[in-house]
mmCIF file of C-alpha atoms in Angstrom:
data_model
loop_
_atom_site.group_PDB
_atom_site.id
_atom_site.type_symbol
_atom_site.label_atom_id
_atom_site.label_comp_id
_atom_site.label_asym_id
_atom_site.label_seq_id
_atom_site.Cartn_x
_atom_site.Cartn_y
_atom_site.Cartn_z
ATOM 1 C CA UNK A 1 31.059 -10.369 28.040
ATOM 2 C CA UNK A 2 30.020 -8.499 31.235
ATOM 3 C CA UNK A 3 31.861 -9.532 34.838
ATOM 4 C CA UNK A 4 29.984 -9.821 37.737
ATOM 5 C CA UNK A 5 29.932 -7.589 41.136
ATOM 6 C CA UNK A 6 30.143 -7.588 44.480
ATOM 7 C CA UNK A 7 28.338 -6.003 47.258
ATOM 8 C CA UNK A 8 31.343 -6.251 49.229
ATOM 9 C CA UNK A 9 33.539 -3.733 47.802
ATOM 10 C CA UNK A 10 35.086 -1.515 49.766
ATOM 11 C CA UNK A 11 35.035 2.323 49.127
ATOM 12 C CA UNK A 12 38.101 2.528 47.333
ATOM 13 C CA UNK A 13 40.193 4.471 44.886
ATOM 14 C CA UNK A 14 38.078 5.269 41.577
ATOM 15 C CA UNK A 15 38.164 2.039 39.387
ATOM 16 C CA UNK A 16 36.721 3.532 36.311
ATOM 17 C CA UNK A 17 34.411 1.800 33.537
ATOM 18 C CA UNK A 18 34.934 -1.283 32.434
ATOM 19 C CA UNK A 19 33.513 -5.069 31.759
ATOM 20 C CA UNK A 20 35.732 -7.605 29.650
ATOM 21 C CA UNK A 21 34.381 -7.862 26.296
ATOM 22 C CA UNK A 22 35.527 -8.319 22.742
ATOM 23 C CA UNK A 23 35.582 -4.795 20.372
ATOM 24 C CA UNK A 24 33.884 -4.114 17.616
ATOM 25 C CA UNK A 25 36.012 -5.148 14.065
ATOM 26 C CA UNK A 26 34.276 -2.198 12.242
ATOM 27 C CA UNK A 27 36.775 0.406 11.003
ATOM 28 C CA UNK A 28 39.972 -1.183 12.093
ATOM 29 C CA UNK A 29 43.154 -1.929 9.680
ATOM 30 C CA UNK A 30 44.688 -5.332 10.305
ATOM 31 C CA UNK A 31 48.138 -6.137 8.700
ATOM 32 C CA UNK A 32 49.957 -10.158 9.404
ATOM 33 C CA UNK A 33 50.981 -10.568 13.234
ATOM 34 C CA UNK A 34 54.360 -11.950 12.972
ATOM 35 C CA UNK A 35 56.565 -11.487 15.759
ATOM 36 C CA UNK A 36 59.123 -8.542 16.227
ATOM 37 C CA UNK A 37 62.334 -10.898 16.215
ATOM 38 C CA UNK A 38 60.812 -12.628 12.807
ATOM 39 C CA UNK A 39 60.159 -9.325 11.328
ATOM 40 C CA UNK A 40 64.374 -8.149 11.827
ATOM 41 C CA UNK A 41 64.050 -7.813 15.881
ATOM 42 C CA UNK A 42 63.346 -4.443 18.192
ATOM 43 C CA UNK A 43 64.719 -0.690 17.661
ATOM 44 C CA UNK A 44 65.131 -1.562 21.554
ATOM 45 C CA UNK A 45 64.049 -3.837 24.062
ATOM 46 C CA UNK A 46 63.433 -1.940 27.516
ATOM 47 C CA UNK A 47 60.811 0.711 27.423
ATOM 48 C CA UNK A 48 59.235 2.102 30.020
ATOM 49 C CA UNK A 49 55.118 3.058 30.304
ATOM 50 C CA UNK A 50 53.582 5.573 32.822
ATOM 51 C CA UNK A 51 50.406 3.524 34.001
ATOM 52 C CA UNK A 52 47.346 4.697 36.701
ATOM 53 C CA UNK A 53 46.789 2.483 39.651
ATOM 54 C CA UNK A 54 43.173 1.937 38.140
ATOM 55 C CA UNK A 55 41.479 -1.533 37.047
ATOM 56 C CA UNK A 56 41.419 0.401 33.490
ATOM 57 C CA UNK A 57 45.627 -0.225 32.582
ATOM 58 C CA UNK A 58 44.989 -3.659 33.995
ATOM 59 C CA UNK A 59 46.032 -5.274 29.859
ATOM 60 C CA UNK A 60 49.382 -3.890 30.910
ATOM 61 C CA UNK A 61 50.251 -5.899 34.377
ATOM 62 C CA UNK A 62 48.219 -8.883 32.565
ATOM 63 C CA UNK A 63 50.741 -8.915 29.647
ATOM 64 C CA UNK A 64 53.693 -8.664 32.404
ATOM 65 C CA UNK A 65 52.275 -11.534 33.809
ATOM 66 C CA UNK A 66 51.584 -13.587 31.558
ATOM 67 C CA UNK A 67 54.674 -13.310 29.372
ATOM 68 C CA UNK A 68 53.275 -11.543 26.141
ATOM 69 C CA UNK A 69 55.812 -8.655 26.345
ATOM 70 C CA UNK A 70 58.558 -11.054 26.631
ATOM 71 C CA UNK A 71 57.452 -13.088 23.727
ATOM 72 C CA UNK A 72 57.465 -10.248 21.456
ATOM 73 C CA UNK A 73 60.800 -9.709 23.222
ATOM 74 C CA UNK A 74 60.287 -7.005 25.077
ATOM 75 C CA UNK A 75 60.751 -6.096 28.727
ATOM 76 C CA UNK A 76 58.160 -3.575 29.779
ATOM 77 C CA UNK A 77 58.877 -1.327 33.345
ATOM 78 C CA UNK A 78 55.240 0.398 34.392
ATOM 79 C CA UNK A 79 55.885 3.744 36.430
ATOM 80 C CA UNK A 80 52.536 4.573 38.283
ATOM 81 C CA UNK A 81 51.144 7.959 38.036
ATOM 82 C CA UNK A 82 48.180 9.638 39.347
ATOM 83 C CA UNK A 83 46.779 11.300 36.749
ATOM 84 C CA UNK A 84 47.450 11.422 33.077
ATOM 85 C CA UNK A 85 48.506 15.000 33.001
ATOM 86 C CA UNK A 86 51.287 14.277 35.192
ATOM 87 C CA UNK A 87 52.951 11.825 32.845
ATOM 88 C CA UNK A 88 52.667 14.086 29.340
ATOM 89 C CA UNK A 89 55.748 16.251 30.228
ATOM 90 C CA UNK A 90 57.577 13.253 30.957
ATOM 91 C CA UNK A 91 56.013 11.772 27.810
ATOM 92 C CA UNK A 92 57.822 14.973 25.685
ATOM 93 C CA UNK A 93 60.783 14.702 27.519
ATOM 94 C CA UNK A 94 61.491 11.368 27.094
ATOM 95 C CA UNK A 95 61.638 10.350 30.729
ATOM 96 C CA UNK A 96 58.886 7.445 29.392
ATOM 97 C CA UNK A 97 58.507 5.865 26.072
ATOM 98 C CA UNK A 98 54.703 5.765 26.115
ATOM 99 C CA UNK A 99 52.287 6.218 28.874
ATOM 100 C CA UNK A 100 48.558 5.128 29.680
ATOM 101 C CA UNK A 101 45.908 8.036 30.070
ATOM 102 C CA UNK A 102 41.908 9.264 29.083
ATOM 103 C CA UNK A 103 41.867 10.214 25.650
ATOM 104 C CA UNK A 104 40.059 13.517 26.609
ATOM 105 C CA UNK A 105 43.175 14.727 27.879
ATOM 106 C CA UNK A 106 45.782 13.648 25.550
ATOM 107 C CA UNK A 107 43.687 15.136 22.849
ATOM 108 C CA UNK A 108 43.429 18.284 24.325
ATOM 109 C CA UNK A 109 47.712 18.245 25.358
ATOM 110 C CA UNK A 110 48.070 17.152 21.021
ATOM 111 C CA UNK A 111 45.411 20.057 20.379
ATOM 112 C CA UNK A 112 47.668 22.249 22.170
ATOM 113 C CA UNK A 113 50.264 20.967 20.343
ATOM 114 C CA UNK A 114 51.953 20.371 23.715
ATOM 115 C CA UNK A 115 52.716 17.454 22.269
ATOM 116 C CA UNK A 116 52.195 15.434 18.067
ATOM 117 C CA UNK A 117 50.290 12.149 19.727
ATOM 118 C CA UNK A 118 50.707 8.585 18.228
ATOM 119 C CA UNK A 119 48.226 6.074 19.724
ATOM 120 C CA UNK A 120 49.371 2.476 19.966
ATOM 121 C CA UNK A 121 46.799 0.846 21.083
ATOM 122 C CA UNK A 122 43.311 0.970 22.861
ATOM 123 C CA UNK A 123 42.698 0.620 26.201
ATOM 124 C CA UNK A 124 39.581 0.398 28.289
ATOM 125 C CA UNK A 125 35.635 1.624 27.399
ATOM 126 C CA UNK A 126 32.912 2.058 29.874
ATOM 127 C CA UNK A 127 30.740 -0.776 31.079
ATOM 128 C CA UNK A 128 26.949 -0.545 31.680
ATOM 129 C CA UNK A 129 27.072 0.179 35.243
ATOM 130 C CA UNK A 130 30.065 0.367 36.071
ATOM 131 C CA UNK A 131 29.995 4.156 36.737
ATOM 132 C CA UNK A 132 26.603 5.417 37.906
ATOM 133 C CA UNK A 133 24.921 9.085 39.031
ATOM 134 C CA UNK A 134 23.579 8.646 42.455
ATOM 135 C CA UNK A 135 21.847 10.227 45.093
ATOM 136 C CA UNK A 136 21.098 9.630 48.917
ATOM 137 C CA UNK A 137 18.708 7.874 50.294
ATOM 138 C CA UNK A 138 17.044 11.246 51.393
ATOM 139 C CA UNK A 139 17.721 13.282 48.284
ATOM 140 C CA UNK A 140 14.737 15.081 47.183
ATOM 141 C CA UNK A 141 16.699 13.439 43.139
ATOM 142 C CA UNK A 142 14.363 10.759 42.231
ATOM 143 C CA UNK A 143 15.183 11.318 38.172
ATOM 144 C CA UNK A 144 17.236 12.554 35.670
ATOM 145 C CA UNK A 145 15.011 15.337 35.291
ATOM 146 C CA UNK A 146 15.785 16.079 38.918
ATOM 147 C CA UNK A 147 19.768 16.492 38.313
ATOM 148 C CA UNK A 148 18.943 20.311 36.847
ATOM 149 C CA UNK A 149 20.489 22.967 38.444
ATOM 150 C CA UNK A 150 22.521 20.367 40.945
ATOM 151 C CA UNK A 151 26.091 20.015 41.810
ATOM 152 C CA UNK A 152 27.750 16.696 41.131
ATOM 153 C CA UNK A 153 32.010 16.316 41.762
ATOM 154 C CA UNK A 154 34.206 15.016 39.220
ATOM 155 C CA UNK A 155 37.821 13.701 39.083
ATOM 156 C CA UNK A 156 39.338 16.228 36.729
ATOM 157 C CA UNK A 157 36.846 19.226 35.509
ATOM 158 C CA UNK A 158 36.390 19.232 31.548
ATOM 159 C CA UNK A 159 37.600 15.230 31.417
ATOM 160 C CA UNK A 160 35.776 12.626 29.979
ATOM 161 C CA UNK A 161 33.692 12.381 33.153
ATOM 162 C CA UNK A 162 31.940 15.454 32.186
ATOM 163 C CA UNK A 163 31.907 14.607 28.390
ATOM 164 C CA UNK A 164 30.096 11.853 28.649
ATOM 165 C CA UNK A 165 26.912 12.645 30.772
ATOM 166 C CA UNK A 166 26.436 15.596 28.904
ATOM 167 C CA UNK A 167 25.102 13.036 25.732
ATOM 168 C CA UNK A 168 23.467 10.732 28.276
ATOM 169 C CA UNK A 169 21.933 14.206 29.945
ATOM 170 C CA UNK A 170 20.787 15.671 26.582
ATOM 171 C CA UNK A 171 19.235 11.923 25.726
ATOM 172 C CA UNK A 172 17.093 12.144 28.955
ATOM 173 C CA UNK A 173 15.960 15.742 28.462
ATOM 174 C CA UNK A 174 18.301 17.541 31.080
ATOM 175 C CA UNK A 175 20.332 20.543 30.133
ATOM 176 C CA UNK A 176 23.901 19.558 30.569
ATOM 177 C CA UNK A 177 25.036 23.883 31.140
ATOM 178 C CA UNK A 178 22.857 23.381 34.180
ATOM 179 C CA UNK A 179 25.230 21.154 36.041
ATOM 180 C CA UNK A 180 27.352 22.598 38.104
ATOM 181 C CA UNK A 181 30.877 20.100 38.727
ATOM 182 C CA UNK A 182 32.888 20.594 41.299
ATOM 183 C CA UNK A 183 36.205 18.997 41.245
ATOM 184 C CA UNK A 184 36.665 16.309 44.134
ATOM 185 C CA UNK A 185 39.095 13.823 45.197
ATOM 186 C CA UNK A 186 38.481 10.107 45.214
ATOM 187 C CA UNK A 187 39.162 10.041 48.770
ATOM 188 C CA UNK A 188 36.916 12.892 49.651
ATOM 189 C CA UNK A 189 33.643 12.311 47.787
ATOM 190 C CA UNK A 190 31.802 10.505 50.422
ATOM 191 C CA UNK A 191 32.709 13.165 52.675
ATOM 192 C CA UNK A 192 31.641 15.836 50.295
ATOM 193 C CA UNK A 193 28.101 13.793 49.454
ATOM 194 C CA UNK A 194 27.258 13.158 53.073
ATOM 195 C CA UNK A 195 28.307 16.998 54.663
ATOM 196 C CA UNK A 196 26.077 18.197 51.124
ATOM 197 C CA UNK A 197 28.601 19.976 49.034
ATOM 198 C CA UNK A 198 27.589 17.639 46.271
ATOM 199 C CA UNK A 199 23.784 17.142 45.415
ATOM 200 C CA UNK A 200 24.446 13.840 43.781
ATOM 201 C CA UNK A 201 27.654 11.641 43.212
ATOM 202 C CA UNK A 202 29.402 10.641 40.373
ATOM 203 C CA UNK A 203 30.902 7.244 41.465
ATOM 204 C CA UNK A 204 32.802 4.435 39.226
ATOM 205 C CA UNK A 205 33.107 0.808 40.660
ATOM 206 C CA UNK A 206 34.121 -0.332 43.057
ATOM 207 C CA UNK A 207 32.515 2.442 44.660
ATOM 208 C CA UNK A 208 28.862 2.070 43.303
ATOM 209 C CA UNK A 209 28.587 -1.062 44.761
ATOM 210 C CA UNK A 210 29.792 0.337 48.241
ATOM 211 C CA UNK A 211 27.484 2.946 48.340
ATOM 212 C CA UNK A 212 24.288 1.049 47.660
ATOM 213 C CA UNK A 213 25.654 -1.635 49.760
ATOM 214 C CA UNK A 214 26.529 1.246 52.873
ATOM 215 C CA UNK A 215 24.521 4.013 52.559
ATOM 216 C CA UNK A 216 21.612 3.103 50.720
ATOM 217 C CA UNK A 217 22.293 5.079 47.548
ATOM 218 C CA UNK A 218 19.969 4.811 44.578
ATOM 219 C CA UNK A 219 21.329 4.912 40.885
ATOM 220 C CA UNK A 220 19.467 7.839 39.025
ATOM 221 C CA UNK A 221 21.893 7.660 35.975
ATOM 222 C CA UNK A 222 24.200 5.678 34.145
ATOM 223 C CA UNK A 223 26.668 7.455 32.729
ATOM 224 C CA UNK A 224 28.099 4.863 30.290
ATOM 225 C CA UNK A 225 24.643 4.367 28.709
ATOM 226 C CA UNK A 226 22.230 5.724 25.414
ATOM 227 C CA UNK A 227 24.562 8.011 22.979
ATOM 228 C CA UNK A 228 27.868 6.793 25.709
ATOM 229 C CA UNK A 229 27.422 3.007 25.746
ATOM 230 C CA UNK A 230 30.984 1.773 25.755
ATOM 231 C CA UNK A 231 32.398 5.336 25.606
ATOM 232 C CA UNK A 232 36.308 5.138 24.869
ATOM 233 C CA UNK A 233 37.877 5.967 28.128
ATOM 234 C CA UNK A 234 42.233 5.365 28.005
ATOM 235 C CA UNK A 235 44.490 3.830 25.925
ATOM 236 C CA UNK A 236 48.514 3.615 25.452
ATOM 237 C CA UNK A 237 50.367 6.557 23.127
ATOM 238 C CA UNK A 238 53.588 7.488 22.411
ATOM 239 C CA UNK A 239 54.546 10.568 20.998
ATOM 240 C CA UNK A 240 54.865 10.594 17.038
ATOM 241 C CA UNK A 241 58.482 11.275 17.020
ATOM 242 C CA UNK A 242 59.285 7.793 19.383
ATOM 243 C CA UNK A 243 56.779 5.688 16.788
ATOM 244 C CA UNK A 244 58.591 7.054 13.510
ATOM 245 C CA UNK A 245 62.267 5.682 15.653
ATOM 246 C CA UNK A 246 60.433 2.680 16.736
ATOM 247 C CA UNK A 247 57.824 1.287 15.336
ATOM 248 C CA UNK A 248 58.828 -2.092 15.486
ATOM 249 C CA UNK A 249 58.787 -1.700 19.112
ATOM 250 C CA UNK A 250 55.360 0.374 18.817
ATOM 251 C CA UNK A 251 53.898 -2.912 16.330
ATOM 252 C CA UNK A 252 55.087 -5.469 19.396
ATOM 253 C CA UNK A 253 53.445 -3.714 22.239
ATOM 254 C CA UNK A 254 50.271 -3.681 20.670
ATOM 255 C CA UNK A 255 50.369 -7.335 19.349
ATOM 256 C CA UNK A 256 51.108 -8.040 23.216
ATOM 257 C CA UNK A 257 48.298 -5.164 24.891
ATOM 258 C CA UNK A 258 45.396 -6.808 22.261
ATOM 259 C CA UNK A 259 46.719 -10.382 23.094
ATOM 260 C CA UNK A 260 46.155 -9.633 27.075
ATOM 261 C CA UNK A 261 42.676 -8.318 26.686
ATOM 262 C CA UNK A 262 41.869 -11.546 24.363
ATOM 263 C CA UNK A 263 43.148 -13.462 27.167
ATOM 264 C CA UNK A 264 40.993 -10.958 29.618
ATOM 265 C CA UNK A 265 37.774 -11.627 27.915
ATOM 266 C CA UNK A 266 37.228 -15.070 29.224
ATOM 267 C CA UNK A 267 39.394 -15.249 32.470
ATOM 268 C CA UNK A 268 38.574 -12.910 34.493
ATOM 269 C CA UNK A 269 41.219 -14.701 37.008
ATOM 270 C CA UNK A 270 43.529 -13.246 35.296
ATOM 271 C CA UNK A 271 42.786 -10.073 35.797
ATOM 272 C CA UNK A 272 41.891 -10.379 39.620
ATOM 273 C CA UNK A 273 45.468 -11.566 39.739
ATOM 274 C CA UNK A 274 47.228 -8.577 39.061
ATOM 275 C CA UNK A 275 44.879 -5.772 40.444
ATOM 276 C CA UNK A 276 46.215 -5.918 44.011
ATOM 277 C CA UNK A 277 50.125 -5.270 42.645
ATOM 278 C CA UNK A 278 49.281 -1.532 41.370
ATOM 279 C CA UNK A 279 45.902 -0.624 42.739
ATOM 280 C CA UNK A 280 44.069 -0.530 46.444
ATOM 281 C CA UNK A 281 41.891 -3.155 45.402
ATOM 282 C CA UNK A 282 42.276 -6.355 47.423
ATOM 283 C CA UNK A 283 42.405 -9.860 46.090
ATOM 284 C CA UNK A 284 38.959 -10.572 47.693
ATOM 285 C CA UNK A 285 37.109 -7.541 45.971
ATOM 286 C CA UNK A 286 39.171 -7.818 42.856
ATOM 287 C CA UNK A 287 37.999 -11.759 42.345
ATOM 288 C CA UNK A 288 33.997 -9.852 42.068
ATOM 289 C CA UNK A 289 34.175 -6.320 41.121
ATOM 290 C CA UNK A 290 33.114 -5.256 37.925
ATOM 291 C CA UNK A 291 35.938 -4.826 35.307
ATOM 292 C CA UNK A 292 35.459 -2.510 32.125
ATOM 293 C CA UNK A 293 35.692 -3.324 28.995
ATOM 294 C CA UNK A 294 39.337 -3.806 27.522
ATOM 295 C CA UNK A 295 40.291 -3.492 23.830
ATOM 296 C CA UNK A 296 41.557 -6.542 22.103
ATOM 297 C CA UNK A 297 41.920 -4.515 18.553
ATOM 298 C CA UNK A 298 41.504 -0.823 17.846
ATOM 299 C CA UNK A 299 38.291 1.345 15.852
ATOM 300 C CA UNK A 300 38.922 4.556 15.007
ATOM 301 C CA UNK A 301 35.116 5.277 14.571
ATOM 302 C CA UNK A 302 34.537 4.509 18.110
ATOM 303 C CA UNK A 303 37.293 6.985 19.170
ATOM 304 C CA UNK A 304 36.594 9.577 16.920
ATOM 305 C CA UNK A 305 33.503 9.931 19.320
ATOM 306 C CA UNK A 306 35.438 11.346 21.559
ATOM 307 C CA UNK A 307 37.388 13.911 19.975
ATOM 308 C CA UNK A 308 33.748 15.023 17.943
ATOM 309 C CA UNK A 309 32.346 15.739 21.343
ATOM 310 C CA UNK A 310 35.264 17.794 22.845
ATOM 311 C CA UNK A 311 35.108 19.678 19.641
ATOM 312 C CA UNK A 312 31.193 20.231 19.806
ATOM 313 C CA UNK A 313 32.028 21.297 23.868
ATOM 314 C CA UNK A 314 34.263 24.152 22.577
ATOM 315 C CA UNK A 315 37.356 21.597 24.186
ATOM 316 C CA UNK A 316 39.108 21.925 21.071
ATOM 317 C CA UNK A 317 40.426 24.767 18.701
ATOM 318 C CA UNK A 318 39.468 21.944 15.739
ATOM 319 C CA UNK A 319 38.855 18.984 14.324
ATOM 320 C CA UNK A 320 41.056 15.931 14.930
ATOM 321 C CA UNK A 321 40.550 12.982 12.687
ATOM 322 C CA UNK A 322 41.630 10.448 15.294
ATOM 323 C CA UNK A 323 42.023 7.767 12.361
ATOM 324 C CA UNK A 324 45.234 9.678 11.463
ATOM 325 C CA UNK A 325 46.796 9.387 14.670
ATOM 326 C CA UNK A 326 46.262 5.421 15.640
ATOM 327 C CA UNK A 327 49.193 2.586 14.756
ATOM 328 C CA UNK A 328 47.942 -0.002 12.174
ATOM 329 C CA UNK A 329 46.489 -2.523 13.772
ATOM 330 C CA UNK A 330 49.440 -5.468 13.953
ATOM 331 C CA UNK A 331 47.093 -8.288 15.435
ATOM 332 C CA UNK A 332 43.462 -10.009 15.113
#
């Protein structure tokens, strides 16, 4: 179900897309959930996962917390990273034994071939309005029609950012090639919006709220809506070479990732409880801001959205049937 917000955000660190809710069963393969120890016990018991200080890894720190890793008997170290890029190489190296990131770029590292991806489980999809296109109060941008021809920042250029308004864009008659993205900061959007080197802002909670609440912004857009509703955002992988040596370990994780968002769905308490340990989100604007939606079981036909759109965007040399590259999934 979709989580309430609050006007009282602060302008904070980008908290992407999401809203608690339960995933789709279409397309996913289910196998019996017993535990790791019943099954003949763990290839090991320590791994470590690169994580983003963003609400959207928030099943990990909920797991922690609530003692799902350990039941599957696992002990789970997060290493915070900035950006997903920055944790591949460590990824291949074997520095981490699976790390959190957008989808858009680890399918473009495993195009590459800079490294054979394994997914092991979903992570977060966008929630309706939880990231919105928006323009100043005295911005000549009144429509989506209006966006033509204008500059608008995102995180990382060719990410999924960019990938999915150009569906929403097509759906409300704009030309997508007329959008001209610049690459911006968290920290320095407002500064770019207000001294105009951005025509309109491309904002994720718990910024949207902020603005309107601030400076008066007006939502022209919603990027996570039409052709993008719950557009896959991040999820966990490994690298196919640590699955094949563990997938014991690989089958417990995910039992305990799809067990935290279960337990996300309907306790949202939960969640507020953890943001403040990895993310600049304090426990008064994490008990209100809206959350995205987390994945409590995996669908390859929702995620092979993404990789049909980076191929259709010239992102990708070729196809990837994303099916191939997901974990079986070990719980309900």
């Amino acid at each position: 179900m979709r989580l309430g917000r609050s006007a009282r955000a602060a302008i904070i660190g980008f908290a992407l897309t999401l809203g608690v809710a339960a995933c789709s069963s279409a397309g996913t393969t289910t196998a019996a959930p017993p535990s790791a120890a019943a099954a003949g016990g763990l290839e090991k018991t320590q791994i470590k996962v690169a994580t983003l200080p963003a609400i959207d890894s928030a099943a990990l720190y909920v797991a922690i917390d609530q003692g799902l890793f350990e039941k599957e008997g696992l002990e789970v170290t997060p290493q915070v990273v900035q950006a997903a890029p920055e944790a591949i190489p460590m990824l291949v190296k074997g520095e981490i034994d699976a790390m959190f990131g957008n989808y858009v770029s680890m399918f473009a590292a495993h195009d590459k071939q800079a490294l054979k991806l394994r997914i092991l489980a979903e992570g977060s999809r966008a929630a309706p309005d939880s990231l919105s296109i928006m323009a100043l109060p005295d911005s000549p941008i009144r429509t989506p029609k209006d966006l033509e021809g204008k500059t608008i920042n995102v995180n990382v250029l060719r990410n999924f950012q960019e990938l999915a308004l150009a569906q929403v864009l097509k759906a409300n008659n704009v030309d997508p090639a007329s959008i001209k993205y610049v690459q911006v900061t968290f920290q320095n959007i407002m500064p770019s919006w207000k001294g105009g080197q951005i025509d309109a802002a491309y904002l994720g909670e718990p910024q949207v709220t902020a603005a309107i609440s601030t400076m008066g912004a007006r939502k022209i857009l919603d990027p996570a809506s039409g052709p993008a509703a719950e557009f896959p955002i991040s999820g966990y992988v490994s690298t196919q070479e640590w699955y094949d040596e563990n997938p014991k370990v690989a089958a417990a994780f995910q039992r305990a990732i799809h067990n935290a968002a279960k337990l996300m769905e309907n306790n949202r308490e939960v969640v507020a409880k953890v943001l403040p340990n990895f993310t600049q989100i304090d426990a008064a604007t994490a008990a209100t801001v809206t959350f995205p939606y987390f994945s409590s079981s995996d669908n390859p036909v929702r995620l092979q959205r993404v990789a049909d759109w980076m191929l259709e965007a010239k992102w990708l040399s070729k196809a990837i049937d994303v099916k191939s590259l997901m974990s079986p999934t070990t719980s309900g």
